[in-house]
Amino acid sequence: MSSSTTARGLGWDHQKTRERLLRNHVDGTPCWWCSLPMFRNRTNNWDHDPTSNDPASGSLAADHSQARAHGGTQADRLLHGTCNKERQDGRRDHLRPAVTGHRIGAEESEEPLGIRLLPWP
């Protein structure tokens, strides 16, 4: 069973910090992780799934640029919720799509030219 957000250090103070970050957010600002635009209205974000039962689908997450696992105590930026989950504890920051151009976990095609209808080199 997962612990509560408060037990994980994401309680009232973190919620207030997220609200402040959202108030100051400029719609269309690129996400640090994926470089796609972020919007206050969760339904405008790329990771929103209208078929999901998750009421937070597409919501922006308050992120700690210095990960909590490495001593970070204050959330200081917003990321897409999915991007925040992909970032984890920050050890994969060098793999972020904004740098590599590829989503983490996205399968690479074995065929560099994509699907071919004819067996061509």
mmCIF file of N, CA and C in Angstrom:
data_model
loop_
_atom_site.group_PDB
_atom_site.id
_atom_site.type_symbol
_atom_site.label_atom_id
_atom_site.label_comp_id
_atom_site.label_asym_id
_atom_site.label_seq_id
_atom_site.Cartn_x
_atom_site.Cartn_y
_atom_site.Cartn_z
ATOM 1 N N MET A 1 0.846 -1.193 0.000
ATOM 2 C CA MET A 1 0.000 0.000 0.000
ATOM 3 C C MET A 1 0.885 1.248 0.000
ATOM 4 N N SER A 2 0.592 2.212 -0.843
ATOM 5 C CA SER A 2 1.417 3.410 -0.928
ATOM 6 C C SER A 2 1.121 4.350 0.228
ATOM 7 N N SER A 3 2.158 5.081 0.623
ATOM 8 C CA SER A 3 1.987 6.017 1.724
ATOM 9 C C SER A 3 1.306 7.295 1.223
ATOM 10 N N SER A 4 0.798 8.070 2.153
ATOM 11 C CA SER A 4 0.102 9.308 1.796
ATOM 12 C C SER A 4 1.109 10.339 1.290
ATOM 13 N N THR A 5 0.585 11.354 0.617
ATOM 14 C CA THR A 5 1.474 12.416 0.125
ATOM 15 C C THR A 5 2.156 13.126 1.288
ATOM 16 N N THR A 6 1.446 13.287 2.393
ATOM 17 C CA THR A 6 2.041 13.928 3.569
ATOM 18 C C THR A 6 3.188 13.089 4.102
ATOM 19 N N ALA A 7 2.993 11.772 4.178
ATOM 20 C CA ALA A 7 4.038 10.883 4.678
ATOM 21 C C ALA A 7 5.267 10.904 3.768
ATOM 22 N N ARG A 8 5.061 11.180 2.489
ATOM 23 C CA ARG A 8 6.180 11.256 1.544
ATOM 24 C C ARG A 8 6.775 12.660 1.460
ATOM 25 N N GLY A 9 6.333 13.570 2.306
ATOM 26 C CA GLY A 9 6.864 14.926 2.309
ATOM 27 C C GLY A 9 6.205 15.839 1.301
ATOM 28 N N LEU A 10 5.015 15.466 0.822
ATOM 29 C CA LEU A 10 4.310 16.265 -0.182
ATOM 30 C C LEU A 10 2.956 16.710 0.347
ATOM 31 N N GLY A 11 2.938 17.189 1.566
ATOM 32 C CA GLY A 11 1.688 17.577 2.208
ATOM 33 C C GLY A 11 1.256 19.004 1.903
ATOM 34 N N TRP A 12 0.711 19.660 2.910
ATOM 35 C CA TRP A 12 0.109 20.987 2.779
ATOM 36 C C TRP A 12 1.071 22.005 2.165
ATOM 37 N N ASP A 13 2.308 22.048 2.665
ATOM 38 C CA ASP A 13 3.279 23.021 2.140
ATOM 39 C C ASP A 13 3.530 22.793 0.655
ATOM 40 N N HIS A 14 3.655 21.537 0.260
ATOM 41 C CA HIS A 14 3.893 21.218 -1.147
ATOM 42 C C HIS A 14 2.682 21.625 -1.997
ATOM 43 N N GLN A 15 1.486 21.373 -1.490
ATOM 44 C CA GLN A 15 0.269 21.750 -2.220
ATOM 45 C C GLN A 15 0.194 23.267 -2.396
ATOM 46 N N LYS A 16 0.551 24.002 -1.368
ATOM 47 C CA LYS A 16 0.543 25.473 -1.459
ATOM 48 C C LYS A 16 1.601 25.966 -2.453
ATOM 49 N N THR A 17 2.754 25.314 -2.437
ATOM 50 C CA THR A 17 3.806 25.677 -3.388
ATOM 51 C C THR A 17 3.335 25.417 -4.817
ATOM 52 N N ARG A 18 2.675 24.281 -5.050
ATOM 53 C CA ARG A 18 2.157 23.970 -6.379
ATOM 54 C C ARG A 18 1.136 25.019 -6.814
ATOM 55 N N GLU A 19 0.243 25.402 -5.893
ATOM 56 C CA GLU A 19 -0.753 26.435 -6.216
ATOM 57 C C GLU A 19 -0.078 27.746 -6.605
ATOM 58 N N ARG A 20 0.986 28.122 -5.887
ATOM 59 C CA ARG A 20 1.723 29.348 -6.203
ATOM 60 C C ARG A 20 2.381 29.235 -7.575
ATOM 61 N N LEU A 21 2.995 28.097 -7.855
ATOM 62 C CA LEU A 21 3.627 27.893 -9.158
ATOM 63 C C LEU A 21 2.593 27.966 -10.279
ATOM 64 N N LEU A 22 1.414 27.386 -10.061
ATOM 65 C CA LEU A 22 0.347 27.446 -11.071
ATOM 66 C C LEU A 22 -0.147 28.872 -11.279
ATOM 67 N N ARG A 23 -0.283 29.633 -10.191
ATOM 68 C CA ARG A 23 -0.724 31.033 -10.304
ATOM 69 C C ARG A 23 0.238 31.845 -11.151
ATOM 70 N N ASN A 24 1.537 31.564 -11.013
ATOM 71 C CA ASN A 24 2.561 32.329 -11.724
ATOM 72 C C ASN A 24 2.896 31.756 -13.094
ATOM 73 N N HIS A 25 2.319 30.616 -13.417
ATOM 74 C CA HIS A 25 2.627 29.925 -14.676
ATOM 75 C C HIS A 25 2.074 30.689 -15.881
ATOM 76 N N VAL A 26 2.861 30.758 -16.934
ATOM 77 C CA VAL A 26 2.448 31.354 -18.201
ATOM 78 C C VAL A 26 2.132 30.199 -19.149
ATOM 79 N N ASP A 27 0.874 30.096 -19.573
ATOM 80 C CA ASP A 27 0.475 29.020 -20.484
ATOM 81 C C ASP A 27 1.375 28.989 -21.708
ATOM 82 N N GLY A 28 1.773 27.781 -22.095
ATOM 83 C CA GLY A 28 2.638 27.602 -23.249
ATOM 84 C C GLY A 28 4.110 27.509 -22.909
ATOM 85 N N THR A 29 4.461 27.765 -21.639
ATOM 86 C CA THR A 29 5.857 27.631 -21.215
ATOM 87 C C THR A 29 6.302 26.196 -21.450
ATOM 88 N N PRO A 30 7.484 25.981 -22.039
ATOM 89 C CA PRO A 30 7.923 24.611 -22.291
ATOM 90 C C PRO A 30 8.295 23.873 -21.002
ATOM 91 N N CYS A 31 7.975 22.605 -20.988
ATOM 92 C CA CYS A 31 8.328 21.718 -19.886
ATOM 93 C C CYS A 31 9.835 21.471 -19.914
ATOM 94 N N TRP A 32 10.482 21.569 -18.768
ATOM 95 C CA TRP A 32 11.926 21.348 -18.695
ATOM 96 C C TRP A 32 12.276 19.931 -19.129
ATOM 97 N N TRP A 33 11.427 18.965 -18.837
ATOM 98 C CA TRP A 33 11.721 17.563 -19.134
ATOM 99 C C TRP A 33 11.559 17.241 -20.626
ATOM 100 N N CYS A 34 10.392 17.598 -21.201
ATOM 101 C CA CYS A 34 10.095 17.161 -22.580
ATOM 102 C C CYS A 34 10.112 18.299 -23.598
ATOM 103 N N SER A 35 10.117 19.518 -23.161
ATOM 104 C CA SER A 35 10.110 20.751 -23.968
ATOM 105 C C SER A 35 8.778 21.025 -24.667
ATOM 106 N N LEU A 36 7.738 20.236 -24.370
ATOM 107 C CA LEU A 36 6.406 20.523 -24.920
ATOM 108 C C LEU A 36 5.720 21.572 -24.053
ATOM 109 N N PRO A 37 4.781 22.331 -24.613
ATOM 110 C CA PRO A 37 4.127 23.393 -23.840
ATOM 111 C C PRO A 37 3.279 22.846 -22.692
ATOM 112 N N MET A 38 3.236 23.621 -21.627
ATOM 113 C CA MET A 38 2.430 23.273 -20.450
ATOM 114 C C MET A 38 1.290 24.283 -20.309
ATOM 115 N N PHE A 39 0.128 23.780 -19.870
ATOM 116 C CA PHE A 39 -1.057 24.619 -19.708
ATOM 117 C C PHE A 39 -1.713 24.357 -18.358
ATOM 118 N N ARG A 40 -2.256 25.418 -17.766
ATOM 119 C CA ARG A 40 -2.997 25.266 -16.503
ATOM 120 C C ARG A 40 -4.178 24.316 -16.679
ATOM 121 N N ASN A 41 -4.892 24.467 -17.787
ATOM 122 C CA ASN A 41 -6.034 23.595 -18.077
ATOM 123 C C ASN A 41 -5.479 22.230 -18.472
ATOM 124 N N ARG A 42 -5.643 21.253 -17.603
ATOM 125 C CA ARG A 42 -5.038 19.936 -17.803
ATOM 126 C C ARG A 42 -5.455 19.269 -19.106
ATOM 127 N N THR A 43 -6.636 19.596 -19.608
ATOM 128 C CA THR A 43 -7.111 18.954 -20.843
ATOM 129 C C THR A 43 -6.331 19.432 -22.069
ATOM 130 N N ASN A 44 -5.549 20.499 -21.929
ATOM 131 C CA ASN A 44 -4.732 20.996 -23.039
ATOM 132 C C ASN A 44 -3.324 20.407 -23.052
ATOM 133 N N ASN A 45 -2.964 19.647 -22.017
ATOM 134 C CA ASN A 45 -1.616 19.080 -21.932
ATOM 135 C C ASN A 45 -1.542 17.749 -22.669
ATOM 136 N N TRP A 46 -0.394 17.468 -23.266
ATOM 137 C CA TRP A 46 -0.217 16.278 -24.100
ATOM 138 C C TRP A 46 -0.496 14.993 -23.341
ATOM 139 N N ASP A 47 -0.279 14.966 -22.023
ATOM 140 C CA ASP A 47 -0.447 13.725 -21.268
ATOM 141 C C ASP A 47 -1.854 13.548 -20.698
ATOM 142 N N HIS A 48 -2.786 14.416 -21.092
ATOM 143 C CA HIS A 48 -4.166 14.246 -20.642
ATOM 144 C C HIS A 48 -4.811 13.092 -21.408
ATOM 145 N N ASP A 49 -5.450 12.185 -20.673
ATOM 146 C CA ASP A 49 -6.139 11.043 -21.283
ATOM 147 C C ASP A 49 -7.624 11.164 -20.946
ATOM 148 N N PRO A 50 -8.457 11.574 -21.897
ATOM 149 C CA PRO A 50 -9.884 11.754 -21.625
ATOM 150 C C PRO A 50 -10.602 10.453 -21.271
ATOM 151 N N THR A 51 -9.999 9.305 -21.549
ATOM 152 C CA THR A 51 -10.636 8.030 -21.216
ATOM 153 C C THR A 51 -10.221 7.521 -19.830
ATOM 154 N N SER A 52 -9.294 8.213 -19.190
ATOM 155 C CA SER A 52 -8.787 7.791 -17.885
ATOM 156 C C SER A 52 -9.762 8.136 -16.765
ATOM 157 N N ASN A 53 -9.793 7.295 -15.754
ATOM 158 C CA ASN A 53 -10.583 7.579 -14.549
ATOM 159 C C ASN A 53 -9.797 8.425 -13.556
ATOM 160 N N ASP A 54 -8.537 8.723 -13.891
ATOM 161 C CA ASP A 54 -7.682 9.511 -13.012
ATOM 162 C C ASP A 54 -8.043 10.992 -13.141
ATOM 163 N N PRO A 55 -8.569 11.599 -12.074
ATOM 164 C CA PRO A 55 -8.943 13.017 -12.157
ATOM 165 C C PRO A 55 -7.747 13.951 -12.309
ATOM 166 N N ALA A 56 -6.536 13.436 -12.117
ATOM 167 C CA ALA A 56 -5.342 14.266 -12.253
ATOM 168 C C ALA A 56 -4.688 14.109 -13.622
ATOM 169 N N SER A 57 -5.278 13.312 -14.508
ATOM 170 C CA SER A 57 -4.693 13.102 -15.830
ATOM 171 C C SER A 57 -4.471 14.440 -16.529
ATOM 172 N N GLY A 58 -3.243 14.678 -16.943
ATOM 173 C CA GLY A 58 -2.907 15.921 -17.631
ATOM 174 C C GLY A 58 -2.533 17.070 -16.716
ATOM 175 N N SER A 59 -2.607 16.871 -15.419
ATOM 176 C CA SER A 59 -2.280 17.942 -14.472
ATOM 177 C C SER A 59 -0.780 18.202 -14.429
ATOM 178 N N LEU A 60 -0.426 19.425 -14.125
ATOM 179 C CA LEU A 60 0.977 19.786 -13.946
ATOM 180 C C LEU A 60 1.401 19.442 -12.524
ATOM 181 N N ALA A 61 2.630 18.986 -12.388
ATOM 182 C CA ALA A 61 3.169 18.590 -11.086
ATOM 183 C C ALA A 61 4.244 19.568 -10.647
ATOM 184 N N ALA A 62 4.277 19.833 -9.351
ATOM 185 C CA ALA A 62 5.338 20.662 -8.776
ATOM 186 C C ALA A 62 6.567 19.775 -8.601
ATOM 187 N N ASP A 63 7.674 20.187 -9.196
ATOM 188 C CA ASP A 63 8.895 19.384 -9.194
ATOM 189 C C ASP A 63 10.004 20.088 -8.445
ATOM 190 N N HIS A 64 10.874 19.298 -7.859
ATOM 191 C CA HIS A 64 12.058 19.805 -7.160
ATOM 192 C C HIS A 64 13.240 19.706 -8.121
ATOM 193 N N SER A 65 13.811 20.831 -8.561
ATOM 194 C CA SER A 65 14.940 20.747 -9.491
ATOM 195 C C SER A 65 16.101 20.005 -8.836
ATOM 196 N N GLN A 66 16.296 20.179 -7.541
ATOM 197 C CA GLN A 66 17.199 19.300 -6.793
ATOM 198 C C GLN A 66 16.281 18.250 -6.171
ATOM 199 N N ALA A 67 16.331 17.048 -6.697
ATOM 200 C CA ALA A 67 15.409 15.991 -6.274
ATOM 201 C C ALA A 67 15.419 15.801 -4.759
ATOM 202 N N ARG A 68 14.245 15.473 -4.221
ATOM 203 C CA ARG A 68 14.128 15.242 -2.778
ATOM 204 C C ARG A 68 15.067 14.141 -2.318
ATOM 205 N N ALA A 69 15.299 13.149 -3.169
ATOM 206 C CA ALA A 69 16.212 12.046 -2.833
ATOM 207 C C ALA A 69 17.647 12.528 -2.653
ATOM 208 N N HIS A 70 17.939 13.725 -3.166
ATOM 209 C CA HIS A 70 19.286 14.288 -3.082
ATOM 210 C C HIS A 70 19.307 15.567 -2.249
ATOM 211 N N GLY A 71 18.359 15.686 -1.346
ATOM 212 C CA GLY A 71 18.358 16.806 -0.413
ATOM 213 C C GLY A 71 17.475 17.980 -0.778
ATOM 214 N N GLY A 72 16.801 17.945 -1.905
ATOM 215 C CA GLY A 72 15.908 19.040 -2.286
ATOM 216 C C GLY A 72 14.729 19.131 -1.334
ATOM 217 N N THR A 73 14.372 20.338 -0.956
ATOM 218 C CA THR A 73 13.283 20.526 0.004
ATOM 219 C C THR A 73 12.144 21.374 -0.532
ATOM 220 N N GLN A 74 12.378 22.078 -1.634
ATOM 221 C CA GLN A 74 11.372 23.010 -2.134
ATOM 222 C C GLN A 74 11.100 22.785 -3.613
ATOM 223 N N ALA A 75 9.838 22.540 -3.969
ATOM 224 C CA ALA A 75 9.459 22.462 -5.382
ATOM 225 C C ALA A 75 9.615 23.862 -5.974
ATOM 226 N N ASP A 76 10.245 23.923 -7.146
ATOM 227 C CA ASP A 76 10.524 25.244 -7.710
ATOM 228 C C ASP A 76 10.165 25.368 -9.192
ATOM 229 N N ARG A 77 9.511 24.339 -9.740
ATOM 230 C CA ARG A 77 9.089 24.420 -11.141
ATOM 231 C C ARG A 77 7.961 23.425 -11.372
ATOM 232 N N LEU A 78 7.287 23.618 -12.504
ATOM 233 C CA LEU A 78 6.221 22.696 -12.905
ATOM 234 C C LEU A 78 6.726 21.805 -14.039
ATOM 235 N N LEU A 79 6.224 20.580 -14.057
ATOM 236 C CA LEU A 79 6.441 19.644 -15.157
ATOM 237 C C LEU A 79 5.099 18.994 -15.459
ATOM 238 N N HIS A 80 4.942 18.427 -16.654
ATOM 239 C CA HIS A 80 3.769 17.589 -16.905
ATOM 240 C C HIS A 80 3.813 16.451 -15.879
ATOM 241 N N GLY A 81 2.660 15.974 -15.461
ATOM 242 C CA GLY A 81 2.617 14.882 -14.486
ATOM 243 C C GLY A 81 3.390 13.665 -14.953
ATOM 244 N N THR A 82 3.218 13.293 -16.212
ATOM 245 C CA THR A 82 3.937 12.136 -16.758
ATOM 246 C C THR A 82 5.440 12.387 -16.771
ATOM 247 N N CYS A 83 5.840 13.589 -17.113
ATOM 248 C CA CYS A 83 7.264 13.935 -17.123
ATOM 249 C C CYS A 83 7.853 13.848 -15.724
ATOM 250 N N ASN A 84 7.104 14.305 -14.731
ATOM 251 C CA ASN A 84 7.564 14.236 -13.350
ATOM 252 C C ASN A 84 7.772 12.783 -12.926
ATOM 253 N N LYS A 85 6.874 11.901 -13.348
ATOM 254 C CA LYS A 85 7.017 10.477 -13.020
ATOM 255 C C LYS A 85 8.215 9.868 -13.736
ATOM 256 N N GLU A 86 8.428 10.248 -14.990
ATOM 257 C CA GLU A 86 9.573 9.732 -15.732
ATOM 258 C C GLU A 86 10.891 10.204 -15.126
ATOM 259 N N ARG A 87 10.907 11.404 -14.587
ATOM 260 C CA ARG A 87 12.137 11.961 -14.030
ATOM 261 C C ARG A 87 12.596 11.181 -12.802
ATOM 262 N N GLN A 88 11.662 10.665 -12.046
ATOM 263 C CA GLN A 88 11.948 9.926 -10.820
ATOM 264 C C GLN A 88 12.798 10.764 -9.875
ATOM 265 N N ASP A 89 13.938 10.235 -9.446
ATOM 266 C CA ASP A 89 14.750 10.953 -8.453
ATOM 267 C C ASP A 89 15.849 11.807 -9.080
ATOM 268 N N GLY A 90 15.759 12.044 -10.381
ATOM 269 C CA GLY A 90 16.716 12.919 -11.051
ATOM 270 C C GLY A 90 17.921 12.205 -11.646
ATOM 271 N N ARG A 91 18.092 10.928 -11.373
ATOM 272 C CA ARG A 91 19.285 10.238 -11.885
ATOM 273 C C ARG A 91 19.234 10.029 -13.397
ATOM 274 N N ARG A 92 18.058 10.246 -14.009
ATOM 275 C CA ARG A 92 17.934 10.071 -15.461
ATOM 276 C C ARG A 92 17.800 11.412 -16.183
ATOM 277 N N ASP A 93 18.157 12.490 -15.534
ATOM 278 C CA ASP A 93 17.988 13.814 -16.140
ATOM 279 C C ASP A 93 18.719 13.946 -17.482
ATOM 280 N N HIS A 94 19.842 13.283 -17.632
ATOM 281 C CA HIS A 94 20.594 13.352 -18.891
ATOM 282 C C HIS A 94 19.862 12.635 -20.034
ATOM 283 N N LEU A 95 18.823 11.851 -19.710
ATOM 284 C CA LEU A 95 18.050 11.127 -20.719
ATOM 285 C C LEU A 95 16.751 11.834 -21.094
ATOM 286 N N ARG A 96 16.529 13.017 -20.548
ATOM 287 C CA ARG A 96 15.245 13.688 -20.776
ATOM 288 C C ARG A 96 15.038 13.985 -22.251
ATOM 289 N N PRO A 97 13.784 13.845 -22.697
ATOM 290 C CA PRO A 97 13.473 14.056 -24.115
ATOM 291 C C PRO A 97 13.868 15.435 -24.646
ATOM 292 N N ALA A 98 13.876 16.448 -23.805
ATOM 293 C CA ALA A 98 14.274 17.784 -24.266
ATOM 294 C C ALA A 98 15.730 17.786 -24.736
ATOM 295 N N VAL A 99 16.540 16.852 -24.216
ATOM 296 C CA VAL A 99 17.945 16.759 -24.588
ATOM 297 C C VAL A 99 18.145 15.736 -25.703
ATOM 298 N N THR A 100 17.516 14.560 -25.562
ATOM 299 C CA THR A 100 17.757 13.448 -26.482
ATOM 300 C C THR A 100 16.845 13.457 -27.706
ATOM 301 N N GLY A 101 15.676 14.082 -27.583
ATOM 302 C CA GLY A 101 14.704 14.057 -28.660
ATOM 303 C C GLY A 101 13.853 12.798 -28.678
ATOM 304 N N HIS A 102 14.048 11.903 -27.682
ATOM 305 C CA HIS A 102 13.298 10.642 -27.619
ATOM 306 C C HIS A 102 12.669 10.492 -26.249
ATOM 307 N N ARG A 103 11.425 10.017 -26.223
ATOM 308 C CA ARG A 103 10.750 9.736 -24.947
ATOM 309 C C ARG A 103 11.419 8.544 -24.293
ATOM 310 N N ILE A 104 11.533 8.581 -22.988
ATOM 311 C CA ILE A 104 12.067 7.441 -22.242
ATOM 312 C C ILE A 104 11.086 6.289 -22.366
ATOM 313 N N GLY A 105 11.619 5.110 -22.665
ATOM 314 C CA GLY A 105 10.773 3.931 -22.789
ATOM 315 C C GLY A 105 10.129 3.779 -24.150
ATOM 316 N N ALA A 106 10.261 4.775 -25.012
ATOM 317 C CA ALA A 106 9.683 4.651 -26.355
ATOM 318 C C ALA A 106 10.512 3.644 -27.126
ATOM 319 N N GLU A 107 9.820 2.716 -27.736
ATOM 320 C CA GLU A 107 10.518 1.668 -28.478
ATOM 321 C C GLU A 107 11.072 2.241 -29.774
ATOM 322 N N GLU A 108 12.317 1.898 -30.027
ATOM 323 C CA GLU A 108 12.955 2.298 -31.278
ATOM 324 C C GLU A 108 12.619 1.260 -32.335
ATOM 325 N N SER A 109 12.361 1.691 -33.514
ATOM 326 C CA SER A 109 12.113 0.776 -34.615
ATOM 327 C C SER A 109 13.417 0.072 -34.977
ATOM 328 N N GLU A 110 13.351 -1.234 -35.246
ATOM 329 C CA GLU A 110 14.526 -1.967 -35.684
ATOM 330 C C GLU A 110 14.907 -1.541 -37.096
ATOM 331 N N GLU A 111 13.961 -1.034 -37.821
ATOM 332 C CA GLU A 111 14.187 -0.574 -39.181
ATOM 333 C C GLU A 111 14.374 0.943 -39.170
ATOM 334 N N PRO A 112 15.591 1.437 -39.396
ATOM 335 C CA PRO A 112 15.800 2.883 -39.337
ATOM 336 C C PRO A 112 14.989 3.659 -40.376
ATOM 337 N N LEU A 113 14.577 2.986 -41.445
ATOM 338 C CA LEU A 113 13.788 3.646 -42.479
ATOM 339 C C LEU A 113 12.293 3.474 -42.249
ATOM 340 N N GLY A 114 11.919 2.791 -41.174
ATOM 341 C CA GLY A 114 10.512 2.567 -40.893
ATOM 342 C C GLY A 114 9.984 1.347 -41.629
ATOM 343 N N ILE A 115 8.686 1.254 -41.751
ATOM 344 C CA ILE A 115 8.052 0.123 -42.420
ATOM 345 C C ILE A 115 8.264 0.244 -43.917
ATOM 346 N N ARG A 116 8.667 -0.865 -44.532
ATOM 347 C CA ARG A 116 8.872 -0.889 -45.987
ATOM 348 C C ARG A 116 7.901 -1.880 -46.612
ATOM 349 N N LEU A 117 7.318 -1.514 -47.708
ATOM 350 C CA LEU A 117 6.410 -2.415 -48.398
ATOM 351 C C LEU A 117 7.154 -3.367 -49.320
ATOM 352 N N LEU A 118 8.301 -2.956 -49.798
ATOM 353 C CA LEU A 118 9.131 -3.793 -50.656
ATOM 354 C C LEU A 118 10.445 -4.059 -49.916
ATOM 355 N N PRO A 119 11.006 -5.251 -50.073
ATOM 356 C CA PRO A 119 12.302 -5.529 -49.421
ATOM 357 C C PRO A 119 13.426 -4.747 -50.088
ATOM 358 N N TRP A 120 13.597 -3.561 -49.658
ATOM 359 C CA TRP A 120 14.553 -2.643 -50.260
ATOM 360 C C TRP A 120 15.629 -2.321 -49.235
ATOM 361 N N PRO A 121 16.837 -2.081 -49.683
ATOM 362 C CA PRO A 121 17.932 -1.854 -48.715
ATOM 363 C C PRO A 121 17.693 -0.783 -47.755
#
